[in-house]
CSV table of C-alpha atoms and ligand atoms in Angstrom, one decimal:
chain,number,residue,atom,x,y,z
N,1,MET,CA,-16.4,30.8,3.5
N,2,LYS,CA,-14.9,27.9,1.8
N,3,ARG,CA,-11.7,29.9,1.0
N,4,PHE,CA,-11.5,30.9,4.7
N,5,ALA,CA,-11.6,27.2,5.7
N,6,ILE,CA,-9.1,26.2,3.3
N,7,VAL,CA,-6.7,29.1,4.5
N,8,LEU,CA,-7.1,28.1,8.1
N,9,GLY,CA,-6.4,24.3,7.2
N,10,LEU,CA,-3.2,25.3,5.4
N,11,ALA,CA,-2.1,27.3,8.4
N,12,VAL,CA,-2.5,24.4,10.6
N,13,MET,CA,-1.1,21.8,8.2
N,14,LEU,CA,1.9,23.7,7.0
N,15,PRO,CA,4.5,22.2,9.2
N,16,LEU,CA,3.4,18.8,7.9
N,17,ALA,CA,3.9,19.8,4.3
N,18,ALA,CA,0.2,19.9,3.3
N,19,ALA,CA,-0.5,18.5,0.0
N,20,ALA,CA,-2.6,20.6,-2.3
N,21,GLU,CA,-5.5,19.2,-4.2
N,22,CYS,CA,-4.6,17.4,-7.4
N,23,ALA,CA,-5.1,19.4,-10.7
N,24,SER,CA,-8.0,17.9,-12.4
N,25,VAL,CA,-9.3,18.3,-16.1
N,26,SER,CA,-12.6,17.3,-17.3
N,27,ALA,CA,-13.9,16.5,-20.8
N,28,GLY,CA,-17.3,15.0,-21.4
N,29,ASP,CA,-17.8,12.2,-18.8
N,30,LEU,CA,-14.0,11.8,-18.2
N,31,THR,CA,-12.0,13.4,-15.4
N,32,VAL,CA,-8.3,13.3,-15.6
N,33,THR,CA,-6.4,14.0,-12.2
N,34,GLY,CA,-3.5,12.9,-10.1
N,35,ALA,CA,-0.9,13.3,-13.0
N,36,TRP,CA,2.8,12.9,-11.9
N,37,SER,CA,6.2,11.9,-13.2
N,38,ARG,CA,9.7,11.2,-11.7
N,39,ALA,CA,12.7,13.3,-12.0
N,40,THR,CA,15.3,11.9,-14.4
N,41,ILE,CA,19.2,11.8,-14.5
N,42,GLY,CA,19.9,13.6,-17.9
N,43,THR,CA,17.9,12.7,-21.0
N,44,ALA,CA,19.2,9.2,-21.8
N,45,ARG,CA,16.8,7.3,-19.7
N,46,PRO,CA,13.1,7.1,-20.4
N,47,ALA,CA,10.8,8.9,-18.1
N,48,VAL,CA,7.3,7.8,-16.8
N,49,PHE,CA,4.0,9.6,-16.6
N,50,TYR,CA,1.3,8.4,-14.3
N,51,VAL,CA,-2.3,9.7,-14.0
N,52,GLU,CA,-5.9,8.7,-13.0
N,53,ILE,CA,-8.9,8.8,-15.3
N,54,ARG,CA,-12.5,8.4,-14.0
N,55,ASN,CA,-15.3,7.9,-16.3
N,56,ASP,CA,-18.6,9.1,-14.8
N,57,GLY,CA,-20.6,8.3,-17.9
N,58,GLU,CA,-22.5,5.4,-19.1
N,59,THR,CA,-20.4,4.6,-22.1
N,60,GLY,CA,-16.8,3.3,-22.1
N,61,ASP,CA,-14.0,5.2,-23.6
N,62,ARG,CA,-10.5,4.5,-24.6
N,63,LEU,CA,-7.2,6.2,-24.1
N,64,THR,CA,-5.3,5.6,-27.3
N,65,GLY,CA,-2.1,7.8,-26.9
N,66,ILE,CA,-0.3,10.6,-25.3
N,67,ASP,CA,1.8,13.5,-26.4
N,68,THR,CA,4.0,15.8,-24.5
N,69,PRO,CA,6.8,18.3,-25.6
N,70,VAL,CA,9.3,16.8,-23.3
N,71,ALA,CA,9.6,13.5,-25.2
N,72,ALA,CA,10.0,12.8,-28.9
N,73,MET,CA,8.7,9.3,-28.5
N,74,PRO,CA,5.8,9.0,-25.8
N,75,MET,CA,4.0,5.8,-25.7
N,76,LEU,CA,1.5,3.8,-23.5
N,77,HIS,CA,3.0,0.8,-21.8
N,78,ARG,CA,1.8,-1.9,-19.5
N,79,THR,CA,4.2,-3.5,-17.1
N,80,VAL,CA,3.3,-7.3,-17.0
N,81,VAL,CA,4.9,-10.1,-15.0
N,82,LYS,CA,4.7,-13.4,-16.5
N,83,ASP,CA,6.4,-16.5,-15.0
N,84,GLY,CA,8.3,-14.1,-12.9
N,85,VAL,CA,9.7,-12.0,-15.8
N,86,ALA,CA,8.7,-8.3,-16.0
N,87,SER,CA,8.2,-6.8,-19.5
N,88,MET,CA,6.5,-3.7,-20.7
N,89,PRO,CA,4.8,-4.2,-23.9
N,90,HIS,CA,3.2,-1.2,-25.7
N,91,ALA,CA,-0.6,-0.8,-24.9
N,92,GLU,CA,-2.4,0.0,-28.1
N,93,ALA,CA,-5.2,1.5,-26.0
N,94,ILE,CA,-6.4,1.6,-22.4
N,95,ASP,CA,-10.0,0.8,-21.7
N,96,ILE,CA,-11.8,3.3,-19.5
N,97,PRO,CA,-15.0,1.4,-18.8
N,98,ALA,CA,-18.2,3.4,-17.8
N,99,GLY,CA,-18.4,4.1,-14.1
N,100,GLU,CA,-14.8,3.2,-13.5
N,101,THR,CA,-11.6,4.8,-12.5
N,102,VAL,CA,-8.4,3.6,-14.3
N,103,SER,CA,-5.0,4.4,-13.0
N,104,LEU,CA,-1.7,4.6,-14.7
N,105,ALA,CA,0.4,3.8,-11.7
N,106,PRO,CA,3.8,2.2,-10.9
N,107,GLY,CA,3.9,-1.6,-11.7
N,108,GLY,CA,1.1,-1.4,-14.3
N,109,TYR,CA,0.0,1.0,-17.1
N,110,HIS,CA,2.3,3.9,-17.6
N,111,GLY,CA,3.1,6.7,-20.1
N,112,MET,CA,6.7,5.8,-21.3
N,113,LEU,CA,8.4,9.0,-22.3
N,114,MET,CA,11.4,8.1,-24.5
N,115,GLU,CA,13.8,10.3,-26.2
N,116,LEU,CA,13.5,13.2,-23.7
N,117,THR,CA,14.1,16.6,-25.0
N,118,ALA,CA,15.3,17.9,-21.5
N,119,PRO,CA,16.0,16.4,-18.2
N,120,LEU,CA,12.8,16.3,-15.9
N,121,ALA,CA,13.8,18.1,-12.8
N,122,GLU,CA,11.9,17.8,-9.5
N,123,GLY,CA,9.6,20.7,-8.9
N,124,GLU,CA,9.0,21.4,-12.6
N,125,THR,CA,5.7,20.6,-14.4
N,126,PHE,CA,5.1,19.7,-18.1
N,127,PRO,CA,2.0,19.3,-20.2
N,128,VAL,CA,0.8,15.9,-21.4
N,129,VAL,CA,-2.1,15.6,-23.9
N,130,LEU,CA,-4.2,12.4,-23.5
N,131,ARG,CA,-6.1,11.3,-26.6
N,132,PHE,CA,-9.3,9.6,-26.0
N,133,GLU,CA,-11.4,7.8,-28.6
N,134,ARG,CA,-14.7,9.6,-27.6
N,135,ALA,CA,-13.7,12.5,-25.3
N,136,GLY,CA,-11.0,13.8,-27.5
N,137,SER,CA,-7.8,15.3,-26.3
N,138,VAL,CA,-7.4,16.4,-22.7
N,139,GLU,CA,-4.4,18.3,-21.6
N,140,ILE,CA,-3.0,18.1,-18.0
N,141,ASP,CA,0.1,19.3,-16.3
N,142,ALA,CA,2.2,16.7,-14.7
N,143,PRO,CA,4.3,17.7,-11.7
N,144,VAL,CA,7.9,16.2,-11.6
N,145,LEU,CA,8.4,14.5,-8.3
N,146,SER,CA,11.4,13.0,-6.7
N,147,ILE,CA,13.0,9.9,-8.4
N,148,ARG,CA,12.0,8.1,-5.2
N,149,ALA,CA,8.3,9.0,-5.6
N,150,GLN,CA,5.6,6.2,-5.6
N,151,GLY,CA,2.4,8.2,-6.1
N,152,ALA,CA,0.9,11.7,-6.6
N,153,GLU,CA,1.7,14.1,-3.8
N,154,CYS,CA,-1.6,15.8,-3.8
N,155,ASP,CA,-5.0,15.0,-2.4
N,156,ALA,CA,-7.6,13.4,-4.7
N,157,ALA,CA,-10.1,15.8,-6.1
N,158,GLY,CA,-13.5,15.3,-4.5
A,1,MET,CA,10.1,-9.1,-38.1
A,2,ARG,CA,11.5,-8.2,-34.6
A,3,ARG,CA,14.1,-10.5,-33.4
A,4,ARG,CA,14.3,-10.9,-29.6
A,5,GLY,CA,17.5,-12.5,-28.7
A,6,LEU,CA,17.2,-14.5,-25.6
A,7,ILE,CA,20.4,-13.9,-23.7
A,8,LEU,CA,21.5,-16.8,-21.6
A,9,GLY,CA,24.9,-18.2,-20.9
A,10,ALA,CA,25.6,-21.7,-21.8
A,11,ALA,CA,25.3,-22.6,-18.0
A,12,GLY,CA,22.0,-20.4,-18.1
A,13,LEU,CA,20.2,-23.0,-20.3
A,14,ALA,CA,20.2,-25.7,-17.6
A,15,GLY,CA,19.4,-22.9,-15.0
A,16,ALA,CA,16.4,-21.7,-16.9
A,17,PHE,CA,15.2,-25.0,-17.4
A,18,GLY,CA,15.3,-25.7,-13.7
A,19,PHE,CA,13.7,-22.5,-13.2
A,20,MET,CA,10.7,-23.3,-15.5
A,21,MET,CA,10.4,-26.7,-13.9
A,22,GLY,CA,10.2,-24.9,-10.5
A,23,LEU,CA,7.5,-22.5,-11.8
A,24,GLY,CA,5.5,-25.4,-13.2
A,25,ALA,CA,5.4,-26.8,-9.8
A,26,TRP,CA,4.5,-23.6,-8.1
A,27,ARG,CA,1.3,-23.2,-9.7
A,28,GLY,CA,-0.3,-26.0,-7.7
A,29,GLY,CA,-0.8,-24.3,-4.3
A,30,ASP,CA,1.8,-24.3,-1.7
A,31,PRO,CA,5.2,-23.1,-3.0
A,32,PRO,CA,7.6,-26.0,-2.9
A,33,PRO,CA,11.3,-25.0,-2.3
A,34,PRO,CA,12.4,-22.8,-5.3
A,35,ARG,CA,15.0,-24.7,-7.4
A,36,GLY,CA,17.4,-24.3,-10.3
A,37,GLY,CA,20.5,-22.4,-11.2
A,38,GLU,CA,24.0,-23.7,-11.0
A,39,GLY,CA,23.7,-23.1,-7.3
A,40,ALA,CA,21.3,-26.0,-7.1
A,41,ARG,CA,21.6,-29.7,-7.8
A,42,ASP,CA,18.6,-31.8,-8.5
A,43,GLY,CA,16.0,-31.4,-5.9
A,44,GLU,CA,18.2,-29.1,-3.9
A,45,ARG,CA,17.5,-25.5,-3.0
A,46,MET,CA,19.4,-22.7,-4.7
A,47,ASP,CA,22.4,-22.0,-2.5
A,48,LEU,CA,25.0,-19.1,-2.8
A,49,SER,CA,27.8,-21.3,-1.6
A,50,ARG,CA,27.4,-23.3,-4.7
A,51,MET,CA,27.5,-20.4,-7.1
A,52,ALA,CA,30.7,-19.3,-8.9
A,53,TRP,CA,30.1,-15.8,-10.4
A,54,GLU,CA,32.2,-12.7,-9.6
A,55,LEU,CA,31.0,-9.1,-10.1
A,56,THR,CA,32.1,-5.6,-9.4
A,57,ASP,CA,30.1,-3.3,-7.1
A,58,ASP,CA,29.4,0.4,-7.5
A,59,HIS,CA,32.5,1.2,-5.1
A,60,GLY,CA,34.6,-0.9,-7.6
A,61,THR,CA,34.9,-3.8,-5.2
A,62,ARG,CA,35.1,-7.4,-6.5
A,63,VAL,CA,32.2,-9.4,-5.1
A,64,ALA,CA,31.7,-13.1,-5.1
A,65,PRO,CA,29.0,-15.2,-3.5
A,66,ARG,CA,31.2,-16.5,-0.8
A,67,ASP,CA,31.6,-12.8,0.4
A,68,TRP,CA,27.9,-12.8,1.3
A,69,LEU,CA,28.0,-15.9,3.5
A,70,GLY,CA,27.6,-15.4,7.3
A,71,GLN,CA,25.0,-12.6,6.8
A,72,ALA,CA,21.5,-12.9,5.3
A,73,SER,CA,21.3,-11.3,1.8
A,74,MET,CA,18.7,-10.0,-0.7
A,75,VAL,CA,19.4,-10.0,-4.4
A,76,PHE,CA,17.3,-8.7,-7.4
A,77,PHE,CA,18.1,-8.2,-11.1
A,78,GLY,CA,17.3,-5.0,-12.9
A,79,PHE,CA,18.8,-2.0,-14.9
A,80,THR,CA,19.0,1.7,-14.5
A,81,TRP,CA,17.2,2.5,-17.7
A,82,CYS,CA,14.2,0.9,-16.4
A,83,PRO,CA,11.6,3.6,-15.6
A,84,ASP,CA,8.7,1.6,-13.9
A,85,VAL,CA,9.7,-1.8,-12.3
A,86,CYS,CA,13.1,-0.8,-11.1
A,87,PRO,CA,12.4,2.4,-9.1
A,88,THR,CA,9.4,0.7,-7.7
A,89,THR,CA,11.4,-2.3,-6.4
A,90,LEU,CA,14.2,-0.1,-5.1
A,91,MET,CA,11.4,1.9,-3.1
A,92,ASP,CA,9.7,-1.3,-1.9
A,93,ILE,CA,13.0,-2.5,-0.6
A,94,SER,CA,13.7,0.8,1.1
A,95,GLY,CA,10.3,0.4,2.8
A,96,TRP,CA,11.0,-3.1,3.9
A,97,LEU,CA,14.5,-2.1,5.2
A,98,ASP,CA,12.7,0.9,7.2
A,99,ASP,CA,10.1,-1.7,8.4
A,100,LEU,CA,12.9,-3.9,9.6
A,101,GLY,CA,14.4,-1.2,11.8
A,102,PRO,CA,17.8,-2.1,13.4
A,103,ASP,CA,17.5,-5.6,11.9
A,104,ALA,CA,18.1,-4.1,8.5
A,105,ASP,CA,21.8,-4.0,9.5
A,106,ARG,CA,21.8,-7.9,9.4
A,107,ILE,CA,20.9,-8.1,5.6
A,108,ARG,CA,22.9,-7.2,2.5
A,109,VAL,CA,21.0,-5.9,-0.4
A,110,SER,CA,22.2,-5.9,-4.0
A,111,LEU,CA,20.9,-5.0,-7.4
A,112,ILE,CA,22.6,-7.0,-10.2
A,113,THR,CA,22.2,-5.2,-13.5
A,114,VAL,CA,21.0,-7.2,-16.7
A,115,ASP,CA,22.4,-4.3,-18.8
A,116,PRO,CA,26.1,-4.2,-18.2
A,117,LYS,CA,26.6,-2.4,-21.4
A,118,ARG,CA,25.1,0.8,-19.9
A,119,ASP,CA,25.4,0.0,-16.2
A,120,SER,CA,29.0,0.6,-15.3
A,121,PRO,CA,29.9,0.8,-11.7
A,122,GLN,CA,30.0,4.4,-11.9
A,123,VAL,CA,26.5,4.7,-13.6
A,124,LEU,CA,25.2,2.2,-10.9
A,125,GLY,CA,26.7,4.3,-8.2
A,126,GLU,CA,25.2,7.6,-9.6
A,127,TYR,CA,21.7,6.1,-9.9
A,128,LEU,CA,21.6,4.3,-6.7
A,129,SER,CA,22.8,7.5,-4.7
A,130,ASN,CA,19.1,8.6,-5.2
A,131,PHE,CA,17.7,5.6,-3.3
A,132,ASP,CA,18.5,3.8,0.0
A,133,PRO,CA,22.4,3.9,0.7
A,134,ARG,CA,22.3,0.3,1.8
A,135,ILE,CA,21.6,-1.0,-1.7
A,136,ARG,CA,24.8,-1.9,-3.7
A,137,GLY,CA,24.8,-2.4,-7.5
A,138,LEU,CA,26.7,-5.1,-9.1
A,139,THR,CA,27.9,-5.3,-12.7
A,140,GLY,CA,30.5,-7.0,-15.0
A,141,SER,CA,31.1,-8.2,-18.4
A,142,PRO,CA,28.1,-9.7,-20.3
A,143,GLU,CA,29.8,-13.1,-19.7
A,144,ASP,CA,29.9,-12.4,-16.0
A,145,ILE,CA,26.4,-11.3,-15.9
A,146,ALA,CA,25.2,-14.3,-17.7
A,147,LYS,CA,27.0,-16.5,-15.1
A,148,ALA,CA,25.4,-14.8,-12.3
A,149,ALA,CA,22.0,-14.9,-13.9
A,150,ALA,CA,22.4,-18.6,-14.4
A,151,GLY,CA,23.3,-19.0,-10.8
A,152,PHE,CA,20.1,-17.5,-9.6
A,153,ALA,CA,18.1,-19.1,-12.5
A,154,VAL,CA,17.2,-15.6,-13.5
A,155,LYS,CA,16.1,-14.9,-17.1
A,156,TYR,CA,16.7,-11.5,-19.1
A,157,GLU,CA,16.2,-10.5,-22.7
A,158,ARG,CA,17.2,-7.6,-24.7
A,159,VAL,CA,14.2,-6.0,-26.4
A,160,PRO,CA,15.0,-3.6,-29.3
A,161,ARG,CA,12.8,-0.5,-29.7
A,162,ASP,CA,11.7,1.0,-33.0
A,163,ASP,CA,14.1,4.0,-32.5
A,164,GLY,CA,17.1,1.8,-32.2
A,165,ASP,CA,17.3,1.9,-28.5
A,166,TYR,CA,16.5,-1.1,-26.4
A,167,THR,CA,14.9,-2.1,-23.1
A,168,MET,CA,15.4,-5.2,-21.1
A,169,ASN,CA,13.0,-7.9,-19.8
A,170,HIS,CA,14.1,-9.5,-16.8
A,171,THR,CA,13.0,-11.8,-13.8
A,172,SER,CA,11.6,-9.3,-11.2
A,173,GLY,CA,11.5,-11.1,-8.0
A,174,VAL,CA,13.7,-10.4,-4.9
A,175,TYR,CA,15.7,-13.3,-3.8
A,176,VAL,CA,16.2,-13.7,0.0
A,177,PHE,CA,19.0,-15.9,1.3
A,178,ARG,CA,19.8,-17.1,4.8
A,179,PRO,CA,23.4,-16.4,6.2
A,180,SER,CA,24.2,-20.2,5.3
A,181,GLY,CA,23.8,-19.2,1.7
A,182,ALA,CA,20.6,-21.3,1.3
A,183,LEU,CA,17.6,-19.6,-0.5
A,184,SER,CA,14.9,-18.7,1.9
A,185,SER,CA,12.3,-17.1,-0.2
A,186,ILE,CA,11.5,-15.2,-3.4
A,187,ILE,CA,9.5,-12.0,-2.9
A,188,ASP,CA,7.3,-11.5,-6.2
A,189,PHE,CA,7.1,-8.1,-7.7
A,190,HIS,CA,3.5,-7.5,-7.0
A,191,GLU,CA,3.5,-9.0,-3.5
A,192,ASP,CA,2.1,-7.2,-0.5
A,193,ARG,CA,4.8,-5.7,1.8
A,194,GLN,CA,2.9,-7.3,4.8
A,195,PHE,CA,4.1,-10.8,3.4
A,196,ALA,CA,7.6,-9.5,2.3
A,197,VAL,CA,8.8,-8.3,5.7
A,198,PRO,CA,8.1,-11.6,7.6
A,199,LYS,CA,9.9,-13.5,4.8
A,200,ILE,CA,13.0,-11.3,5.3
A,201,ARG,CA,12.9,-11.7,9.0
A,202,ARG,CA,12.7,-15.5,8.5
A,203,ALA,CA,16.0,-15.3,6.6
A,204,ILE,CA,17.7,-13.2,9.2
A,205,GLU,CA,16.6,-15.3,12.2
C,301,CU,CU1,7.6,1.4,-20.1
């Protein structure tokens, strides 16, 4: 019944380029969803990784690092603007407080993918492993969106 | 110990000082007229007509501040190796231009690179071809860039990475000038679009 409703919805929405539901992976109390990245020109420039992490538990967790086969030097960064000057220092860890959702999003926390092993082409996906202090490792596929993208192009999972 | 060289032209020191003085004053409520840069004298607003830099755009055309007079202009500093702030600013600006509708034709938009070593006119052109075609990219020698940055009282800094590569810290605001060349406003990086577009309209009208 639910599938029928979805198919019907798709048929109606197709001309508007309907967005699919975001892929979502759970580990313990954490749900990781809305992963995305931007296409790159070649491999010389660093790429980014954005994602949303929800903690439905009663204990805080911490994202301590990321790994991906597409970059030899992936790192957590945070864009900060101080006295008008933007910088992006390395974030040792990102707190995921109990009951909250933390976003790695443009202008704030981001995965900085340095030393790309291949250019990221729009339409492709690549896996990223997020390392949490308590929940352990969580792997999610990140779709590569346009270089112009400003957010995930999927619907937030319920 | 990691060494961070603050890159500022000789003229830039005075500019940066003026800029910091301006920031000090901003913290207390209403923004006073932004000051600083060689385009400003004591107590005066920054003005394109008093700047003296010369750069090359991504079409290979030489550009000087006087070329921008007679039309409103919008300028920001960045670099194309910047994965987070710069694409976000470029897309913000595209959104503002879309919101302005036909009035967007009345404002010139330029990105001045803080990384001239990598951002040649060709590299800028290739990168910017992915964004709004109304945005031009300007570059020059490191001295040319230092001079331009001093004019806008913009700060930038090369930050070496552990792998031998480097990134750049830089002033991230968008400077909006009136057709007369006088600074109209600065749009901060995290500012809401609902405040940005009226600021741009004020400079155009
Ligand atoms: Cu970064």
